[in-house]
Short mmCIF file of C-alpha atoms in Angstrom, two decimals:
data_model
loop_
_atom_site.label_atom_id
_atom_site.label_comp_id
_atom_site.label_asym_id
_atom_site.label_seq_id
_atom_site.Cartn_x
_atom_site.Cartn_y
_atom_site.Cartn_z
CA UNK A 1 13.72 21.42 -22.10
CA UNK A 2 11.80 20.38 -19.02
CA UNK A 3 8.58 22.17 -18.27
CA UNK A 4 8.58 23.86 -14.89
CA UNK A 5 5.34 23.48 -12.94
CA UNK A 6 3.61 26.71 -12.09
CA UNK A 7 2.42 27.22 -8.51
CA UNK A 8 -0.60 29.14 -7.34
CA UNK A 9 0.57 32.16 -5.38
CA UNK A 10 -1.06 32.10 -1.92
CA UNK A 11 -2.49 35.30 -0.49
CA UNK A 12 -0.10 37.31 1.65
CA UNK A 13 0.06 35.95 5.19
CA UNK A 14 -0.29 38.35 8.13
CA UNK A 15 2.94 39.32 9.86
CA UNK A 16 3.68 37.38 13.02
CA UNK A 17 5.63 38.47 16.04
CA UNK A 18 9.19 37.28 16.20
CA UNK A 19 8.62 35.48 19.48
CA UNK A 20 5.87 33.34 17.97
CA UNK A 21 8.14 32.27 15.14
CA UNK A 22 10.95 31.39 17.51
CA UNK A 23 8.69 29.19 19.60
CA UNK A 24 8.19 26.87 16.64
CA UNK A 25 11.72 25.57 17.26
CA UNK A 26 12.63 22.29 15.64
CA UNK A 27 9.15 21.78 14.18
CA UNK A 28 9.51 24.99 12.18
CA UNK A 29 12.91 23.89 10.92
CA UNK A 30 11.43 20.62 9.66
CA UNK A 31 8.68 22.50 7.85
CA UNK A 32 11.17 24.88 6.23
CA UNK A 33 13.27 21.95 5.06
CA UNK A 34 10.21 20.32 3.54
CA UNK A 35 9.31 23.50 1.72
CA UNK A 36 12.84 23.83 0.39
CA UNK A 37 12.65 20.31 -1.02
CA UNK A 38 9.33 21.10 -2.69
CA UNK A 39 10.70 24.28 -4.27
CA UNK A 40 13.61 22.33 -5.69
CA UNK A 41 11.12 20.10 -7.49
CA UNK A 42 12.19 16.88 -5.76
CA UNK A 43 9.85 13.92 -6.18
CA UNK A 44 8.50 12.53 -2.92
CA UNK A 45 9.39 8.85 -2.69
CA UNK A 46 7.35 7.10 -0.03
CA UNK A 47 8.17 3.80 1.66
CA UNK A 48 6.19 0.79 0.53
CA UNK A 49 3.18 0.23 2.82
CA UNK A 50 1.80 -3.24 3.35
CA UNK A 51 -1.80 -4.20 3.85
CA UNK A 52 -2.07 -5.34 7.46
CA UNK A 53 -4.83 -7.77 6.51
CA UNK A 54 -3.07 -9.38 3.54
CA UNK A 55 -0.64 -12.31 3.59
CA UNK A 56 3.04 -11.95 2.80
CA UNK A 57 2.64 -13.86 -0.45
CA UNK A 58 5.25 -14.46 -3.16
CA UNK A 59 5.18 -12.38 -6.32
CA UNK A 60 3.25 -15.10 -8.13
CA UNK A 61 0.41 -14.68 -5.65
CA UNK A 62 -0.38 -11.23 -7.00
CA UNK A 63 1.37 -9.15 -4.33
CA UNK A 64 -1.96 -8.24 -2.76
CA UNK A 65 -0.21 -6.42 0.07
CA UNK A 66 1.80 -4.00 -2.09
CA UNK A 67 1.17 -0.30 -1.64
CA UNK A 68 0.00 1.80 -4.56
CA UNK A 69 3.15 3.29 -6.13
CA UNK A 70 3.15 7.07 -6.04
CA UNK A 71 2.38 8.57 -9.49
CA UNK A 72 5.33 10.44 -11.02
CA UNK A 73 6.02 14.08 -10.20
CA UNK A 74 3.91 14.12 -7.07
CA UNK A 75 0.71 13.59 -9.04
CA UNK A 76 -1.13 12.34 -5.98
CA UNK A 77 -2.08 15.98 -5.43
CA UNK A 78 -0.84 16.31 -1.84
CA UNK A 79 -1.04 19.64 -0.09
CA UNK A 80 1.50 22.37 -0.65
CA UNK A 81 2.50 24.82 2.07
CA UNK A 82 -0.22 27.27 1.13
CA UNK A 83 -2.85 24.56 1.30
CA UNK A 84 -1.75 23.48 4.75
CA UNK A 85 -1.72 27.00 6.11
CA UNK A 86 -5.48 27.44 5.80
CA UNK A 87 -6.42 24.08 7.31
CA UNK A 88 -7.24 25.52 10.73
CA UNK A 89 -9.59 28.08 9.19
CA UNK A 90 -11.84 25.57 7.44
CA UNK A 91 -15.54 25.77 8.25
CA UNK A 92 -17.34 22.73 9.65
CA UNK A 93 -16.58 19.75 7.42
CA UNK A 94 -20.23 19.01 6.75
CA UNK A 95 -20.56 22.37 4.97
CA UNK A 96 -16.99 22.82 3.75
CA UNK A 97 -17.19 20.11 1.10
CA UNK A 98 -19.19 22.15 -1.42
CA UNK A 99 -22.26 21.94 0.78
CA UNK A 100 -22.23 18.15 0.54
CA UNK A 101 -24.47 16.22 2.93
CA UNK A 102 -25.08 19.27 5.05
CA UNK A 103 -27.55 17.62 7.41
CA UNK A 104 -29.17 14.32 6.46
CA UNK A 105 -32.18 13.31 8.50
CA UNK A 106 -31.80 10.66 11.18
CA UNK A 107 -33.43 8.01 9.02
CA UNK A 108 -31.21 8.78 6.02
CA UNK A 109 -33.73 10.80 4.02
CA UNK A 110 -34.78 9.42 0.62
CA UNK A 111 -35.28 5.67 0.58
CA UNK A 112 -33.28 3.47 -1.80
CA UNK A 113 -36.06 0.89 -2.07
CA UNK A 114 -35.55 -1.46 -5.02
CA UNK A 115 -31.75 -1.19 -5.00
CA UNK A 116 -29.55 -4.20 -4.18
CA UNK A 117 -28.78 -5.00 -0.57
CA UNK A 118 -30.71 -4.33 2.60
CA UNK A 119 -30.98 -1.33 4.92
CA UNK A 120 -32.44 -3.37 7.79
CA UNK A 121 -31.04 -2.04 11.05
CA UNK A 122 -29.49 0.94 9.24
CA UNK A 123 -30.54 4.42 8.07
CA UNK A 124 -32.18 4.36 4.64
CA UNK A 125 -29.11 5.85 2.96
CA UNK A 126 -26.88 3.04 4.26
CA UNK A 127 -26.50 -0.68 3.53
CA UNK A 128 -26.31 -3.49 6.06
CA UNK A 129 -23.11 -5.58 5.94
CA UNK A 130 -23.65 -8.79 7.91
CA UNK A 131 -21.62 -12.01 7.71
CA UNK A 132 -18.34 -13.74 8.44
CA UNK A 133 -15.17 -11.91 7.39
CA UNK A 134 -11.82 -13.56 6.58
CA UNK A 135 -8.97 -11.39 7.93
CA UNK A 136 -6.22 -13.16 5.91
CA UNK A 137 -6.69 -14.15 2.28
CA UNK A 138 -4.67 -15.55 -0.61
CA UNK A 139 -5.51 -14.04 -3.98
CA UNK A 140 -3.42 -15.43 -6.85
CA UNK A 141 -3.09 -13.34 -10.00
CA UNK A 142 -3.19 -15.37 -13.21
CA UNK A 143 -2.54 -12.52 -15.64
CA UNK A 144 -1.11 -9.03 -15.11
CA UNK A 145 -1.46 -5.94 -17.27
CA UNK A 146 1.22 -5.73 -19.98
CA UNK A 147 2.45 -2.39 -18.60
CA UNK A 148 3.20 -4.05 -15.27
CA UNK A 149 4.85 -7.11 -16.85
CA UNK A 150 7.08 -4.89 -18.98
CA UNK A 151 8.12 -2.85 -15.94
CA UNK A 152 8.89 -6.01 -13.97
CA UNK A 153 11.09 -7.31 -16.80
CA UNK A 154 12.91 -3.97 -17.00
CA UNK A 155 13.75 -4.05 -13.29
CA UNK A 156 14.54 -7.76 -13.06
CA UNK A 157 17.73 -8.48 -11.14
CA UNK A 158 20.24 -11.08 -12.36
CA UNK A 159 20.14 -12.44 -8.79
CA UNK A 160 16.38 -12.88 -8.76
CA UNK A 161 13.53 -10.52 -7.92
CA UNK A 162 13.20 -6.92 -9.09
CA UNK A 163 15.10 -3.81 -8.11
CA UNK A 164 14.62 -0.05 -8.17
CA UNK A 165 11.62 2.24 -7.77
CA UNK A 166 8.65 2.38 -10.11
CA UNK A 167 5.55 4.43 -10.81
CA UNK A 168 3.77 1.52 -12.54
CA UNK A 169 0.86 0.13 -10.55
CA UNK A 170 0.36 -3.61 -10.13
CA UNK A 171 -2.82 -4.25 -12.13
CA UNK A 172 -4.10 -7.81 -12.26
CA UNK A 173 -6.41 -8.69 -15.13
CA UNK A 174 -7.60 -12.03 -13.76
CA UNK A 175 -7.44 -13.88 -10.44
CA UNK A 176 -7.62 -17.57 -9.66
CA UNK A 177 -11.01 -18.72 -8.41
CA UNK A 178 -11.88 -19.10 -5.60
CA UNK A 179 -9.98 -16.90 -3.15
CA UNK A 180 -8.53 -18.93 -0.26
CA UNK A 181 -9.12 -17.89 3.35
CA UNK A 182 -5.88 -18.40 5.32
CA UNK A 183 -7.34 -17.49 8.71
CA UNK A 184 -8.20 -20.27 11.14
CA UNK A 185 -11.45 -18.54 11.98
CA UNK A 186 -13.61 -15.96 10.30
CA UNK A 187 -14.77 -12.93 12.24
CA UNK A 188 -18.51 -12.18 12.43
CA UNK A 189 -19.20 -8.58 11.38
CA UNK A 190 -22.42 -6.53 11.36
CA UNK A 191 -22.48 -2.79 10.59
CA UNK A 192 -23.88 -0.15 8.23
CA UNK A 193 -22.00 1.56 5.38
CA UNK A 194 -22.97 4.46 3.11
CA UNK A 195 -24.42 3.19 -0.15
CA UNK A 196 -22.47 5.84 -2.08
CA UNK A 197 -19.31 7.89 -1.61
CA UNK A 198 -19.70 11.14 0.36
CA UNK A 199 -21.98 13.05 0.18
CA UNK A 200 -23.81 9.72 -0.20
CA UNK A 201 -26.29 10.92 -2.80
CA UNK A 202 -26.92 9.04 -6.02
CA UNK A 203 -26.10 11.11 -9.10
CA UNK A 204 -23.73 13.54 -7.31
CA UNK A 205 -19.98 13.65 -7.79
CA UNK A 206 -18.04 12.37 -4.78
CA UNK A 207 -16.10 14.85 -2.66
CA UNK A 208 -12.36 15.28 -3.19
CA UNK A 209 -9.44 17.41 -1.91
CA UNK A 210 -10.39 16.42 1.63
CA UNK A 211 -8.03 15.21 4.37
CA UNK A 212 -8.50 12.17 6.61
CA UNK A 213 -9.17 14.39 9.61
CA UNK A 214 -11.82 16.34 7.72
CA UNK A 215 -13.41 13.04 6.68
CA UNK A 216 -13.51 11.90 10.33
CA UNK A 217 -15.14 15.17 11.34
CA UNK A 218 -17.69 15.04 8.50
CA UNK A 219 -18.84 11.52 9.42
CA UNK A 220 -19.10 12.41 13.10
CA UNK A 221 -21.11 15.50 12.15
CA UNK A 222 -23.90 13.32 10.73
CA UNK A 223 -23.89 10.75 13.53
CA UNK A 224 -21.64 8.24 11.78
CA UNK A 225 -17.93 7.36 11.76
CA UNK A 226 -15.20 6.76 9.20
CA UNK A 227 -15.00 3.10 8.14
CA UNK A 228 -12.11 0.87 9.21
CA UNK A 229 -9.86 -1.10 6.87
CA UNK A 230 -11.64 -4.38 7.59
CA UNK A 231 -15.08 -2.81 7.22
CA UNK A 232 -14.14 -1.52 3.78
CA UNK A 233 -12.71 -4.93 2.80
CA UNK A 234 -15.81 -6.87 3.79
CA UNK A 235 -18.27 -4.38 2.29
CA UNK A 236 -16.30 -4.57 -0.96
CA UNK A 237 -15.56 -8.28 -1.35
CA UNK A 238 -18.30 -10.09 0.57
CA UNK A 239 -17.95 -13.56 2.05
CA UNK A 240 -16.64 -14.83 -1.31
CA UNK A 241 -13.56 -12.57 -0.82
CA UNK A 242 -13.75 -11.17 -4.36
CA UNK A 243 -10.62 -9.33 -5.54
CA UNK A 244 -12.82 -6.80 -7.33
CA UNK A 245 -16.19 -5.76 -6.03
CA UNK A 246 -17.78 -7.33 -9.15
CA UNK A 247 -15.69 -10.51 -9.44
CA UNK A 248 -12.35 -12.05 -10.38
CA UNK A 249 -11.75 -10.47 -13.83
CA UNK A 250 -10.81 -6.80 -14.12
CA UNK A 251 -13.37 -4.84 -16.15
CA UNK A 252 -13.12 -1.10 -16.80
CA UNK A 253 -16.69 -1.06 -18.15
CA UNK A 254 -18.07 -1.96 -14.72
CA UNK A 255 -16.22 0.50 -12.46
CA UNK A 256 -14.57 3.84 -13.15
CA UNK A 257 -10.96 2.60 -13.46
CA UNK A 258 -8.07 2.62 -15.96
CA UNK A 259 -8.70 6.12 -17.27
CA UNK A 260 -5.66 7.74 -18.96
CA UNK A 261 -3.30 9.37 -16.49
CA UNK A 262 -3.12 13.17 -16.60
CA UNK A 263 -0.01 14.86 -15.22
CA UNK A 264 -0.70 17.39 -12.48
CA UNK A 265 0.96 20.71 -13.27
CA UNK A 266 -0.10 22.81 -10.28
CA UNK A 267 -0.33 22.22 -6.56
CA UNK A 268 -3.95 22.31 -5.45
CA UNK A 269 -5.64 23.86 -2.43
CA UNK A 270 -8.40 22.20 -0.43
CA UNK A 271 -11.69 22.13 -2.30
CA UNK A 272 -13.39 25.29 -1.04
CA UNK A 273 -10.25 27.39 -1.44
CA UNK A 274 -9.51 25.86 -4.85
CA UNK A 275 -12.96 26.89 -6.10
CA UNK A 276 -12.15 30.51 -5.19
CA UNK A 277 -8.95 30.52 -7.27
CA UNK A 278 -9.61 30.41 -11.05
CA UNK A 279 -6.22 28.86 -11.82
CA UNK A 280 -6.65 26.10 -9.24
CA UNK A 281 -10.24 25.45 -10.33
CA UNK A 282 -9.21 25.14 -13.97
CA UNK A 283 -6.44 22.69 -13.09
CA UNK A 284 -8.82 20.53 -11.06
CA UNK A 285 -11.33 20.50 -13.91
CA UNK A 286 -8.59 19.35 -16.29
CA UNK A 287 -7.54 16.50 -13.98
CA UNK A 288 -10.99 15.41 -12.83
CA UNK A 289 -12.38 12.15 -14.27
CA UNK A 290 -14.95 11.27 -11.58
CA UNK A 291 -18.39 9.97 -12.49
CA UNK A 292 -21.56 10.58 -10.46
CA UNK A 293 -22.21 8.20 -7.57
CA UNK A 294 -24.14 5.09 -8.61
CA UNK A 295 -23.93 5.93 -12.32
CA UNK A 296 -22.19 2.61 -13.11
CA UNK A 297 -24.80 0.06 -11.95
CA UNK A 298 -22.44 -2.94 -12.31
CA UNK A 299 -19.95 -1.39 -9.86
CA UNK A 300 -21.79 -2.74 -6.84
CA UNK A 301 -20.62 -5.09 -4.11
CA UNK A 302 -22.31 -8.31 -2.94
CA UNK A 303 -23.92 -6.28 -0.13
CA UNK A 304 -25.22 -3.56 -2.48
CA UNK A 305 -22.57 -0.85 -1.93
CA UNK A 306 -21.62 1.23 -5.00
CA UNK A 307 -18.26 2.46 -6.31
CA UNK A 308 -15.98 0.79 -3.77
CA UNK A 309 -13.48 0.21 -6.60
CA UNK A 310 -12.27 3.16 -8.63
CA UNK A 311 -13.82 6.61 -9.05
CA UNK A 312 -12.22 8.03 -5.87
CA UNK A 313 -9.78 6.73 -3.26
CA UNK A 314 -11.52 6.41 0.11
CA UNK A 315 -10.08 7.30 3.51
CA UNK A 316 -10.34 4.62 6.22
CA UNK A 317 -9.20 4.21 9.82
CA UNK A 318 -6.27 1.87 10.50
CA UNK A 319 -6.93 0.58 14.04
CA UNK A 320 -4.03 0.20 16.44
CA UNK A 321 -1.96 2.98 14.88
CA UNK A 322 -1.06 6.35 16.37
CA UNK A 323 -1.40 9.81 14.85
CA UNK A 324 -0.49 10.79 12.16
CA UNK A 325 -0.50 7.22 10.79
CA UNK A 326 -4.11 6.23 11.51
CA UNK A 327 -5.08 7.06 7.92
CA UNK A 328 -5.32 4.69 4.96
CA UNK A 329 -6.72 4.84 1.43
CA UNK A 330 -8.77 2.06 -0.12
CA UNK A 331 -10.39 1.04 -3.39
CA UNK A 332 -8.28 2.97 -5.91
CA UNK A 333 -9.38 5.87 -8.11
CA UNK A 334 -10.18 6.45 -11.79
CA UNK A 335 -6.56 6.26 -13.03
CA UNK A 336 -4.49 3.22 -14.10
CA UNK A 337 -4.15 1.96 -10.51
CA UNK A 338 -4.85 -1.33 -8.73
CA UNK A 339 -8.50 -0.44 -8.08
CA UNK A 340 -9.50 -3.49 -6.02
CA UNK A 341 -10.76 -4.37 -2.53
CA UNK A 342 -7.91 -5.57 -0.29
CA UNK A 343 -4.88 -3.29 -0.74
CA UNK A 344 -4.45 -0.31 1.58
CA UNK A 345 -2.24 2.68 0.79
CA UNK A 346 -0.78 3.61 4.15
CA UNK A 347 1.82 6.33 3.62
CA UNK A 348 -0.55 9.30 3.27
CA UNK A 349 -0.71 11.17 6.58
CA UNK A 350 -3.85 12.43 8.28
CA UNK A 351 -3.52 16.01 6.99
CA UNK A 352 -2.72 15.00 3.39
CA UNK A 353 -5.33 15.59 0.72
CA UNK A 354 -5.47 15.08 -3.03
CA UNK A 355 -7.65 15.41 -6.10
CA UNK A 356 -8.31 11.64 -6.02
CA UNK A 357 -9.10 11.30 -2.29
CA UNK A 358 -12.59 11.14 -0.76
CA UNK A 359 -14.46 8.91 1.70
CA UNK A 360 -17.70 7.33 2.89
CA UNK A 361 -19.04 6.65 6.40
CA UNK A 362 -19.95 3.63 8.51
CA UNK A 363 -22.17 3.16 11.55
CA UNK A 364 -23.01 0.41 14.01
CA UNK A 365 -26.12 -1.51 12.99
CA UNK A 366 -29.13 -1.75 15.30
CA UNK A 367 -29.25 -4.92 17.40
CA UNK A 368 -31.11 -7.83 15.85
#
């Protein structure tokens, strides 16, 4: 017998005048249809999103552009109707996220002297990323995880290729060295990036259950901005174009990746609201496998940025796209996912949020 997921009952909504409901028109009809699908327990199957910066390589090249497959049964923790309804009433993002990074000083506060990387031209809590970035790379996987190989064999078509949907993530255990740059020219880049995930404090758990729009607002509230896709890539891989922030061989002892998957049984509210509901809070605590920022010293990029792979998925800006598709997720989270630098998950919309989704900020560096 299948186990029906329980839902947290939202507080009673105030009655609205009939005229206000009618004015919603077609948009309201779309929302009602979406709610009906959710109540029927239908899995949300998203289209495959490709990494705009990755080449269209054959399967043998490691499929670096593939989107992260959605975990089964909606386990990405996206908002339910009750969660969406309180979005407009959120307090300022800088205080909404459990008081995280309420108001850092202009110079970044506590210095990270002695840590890898340089803060020259940046606030003390940020790292300088300065060098030549390759927009288009070829990263060839030499050995995949057995789970992925088994799934590929199961879905193999007699006419070549694979068919059907899957919830198995493409995890590569080892890449060919070195990575090849396919771009004719590299792009010079110079900017600052938070050393740790928001709230950018060593030893604190990164924020989660936050939407892309809230992340944008939080960064702007402290005089920064949300990082772009390319900024995340370069901060993560360096000029050597490393597949993983620490090298070419996947290693779960270096970054918080490949933790056992835990099935989500309840829809979750945004963080502040979830903490006020005992049932939601207990479910989040059961799912949560984050580690404190900077607690895995080997999970550091060539520029000195921590936890860019695993621990929490990070929101980024996808330039050139229109709302609500400007949002992307990078780096992977603690579960059995890809957890590397280049891929971007692009199907999560700007108001989506989940128990594995957080962010960090970027900022223009001071002139030389």
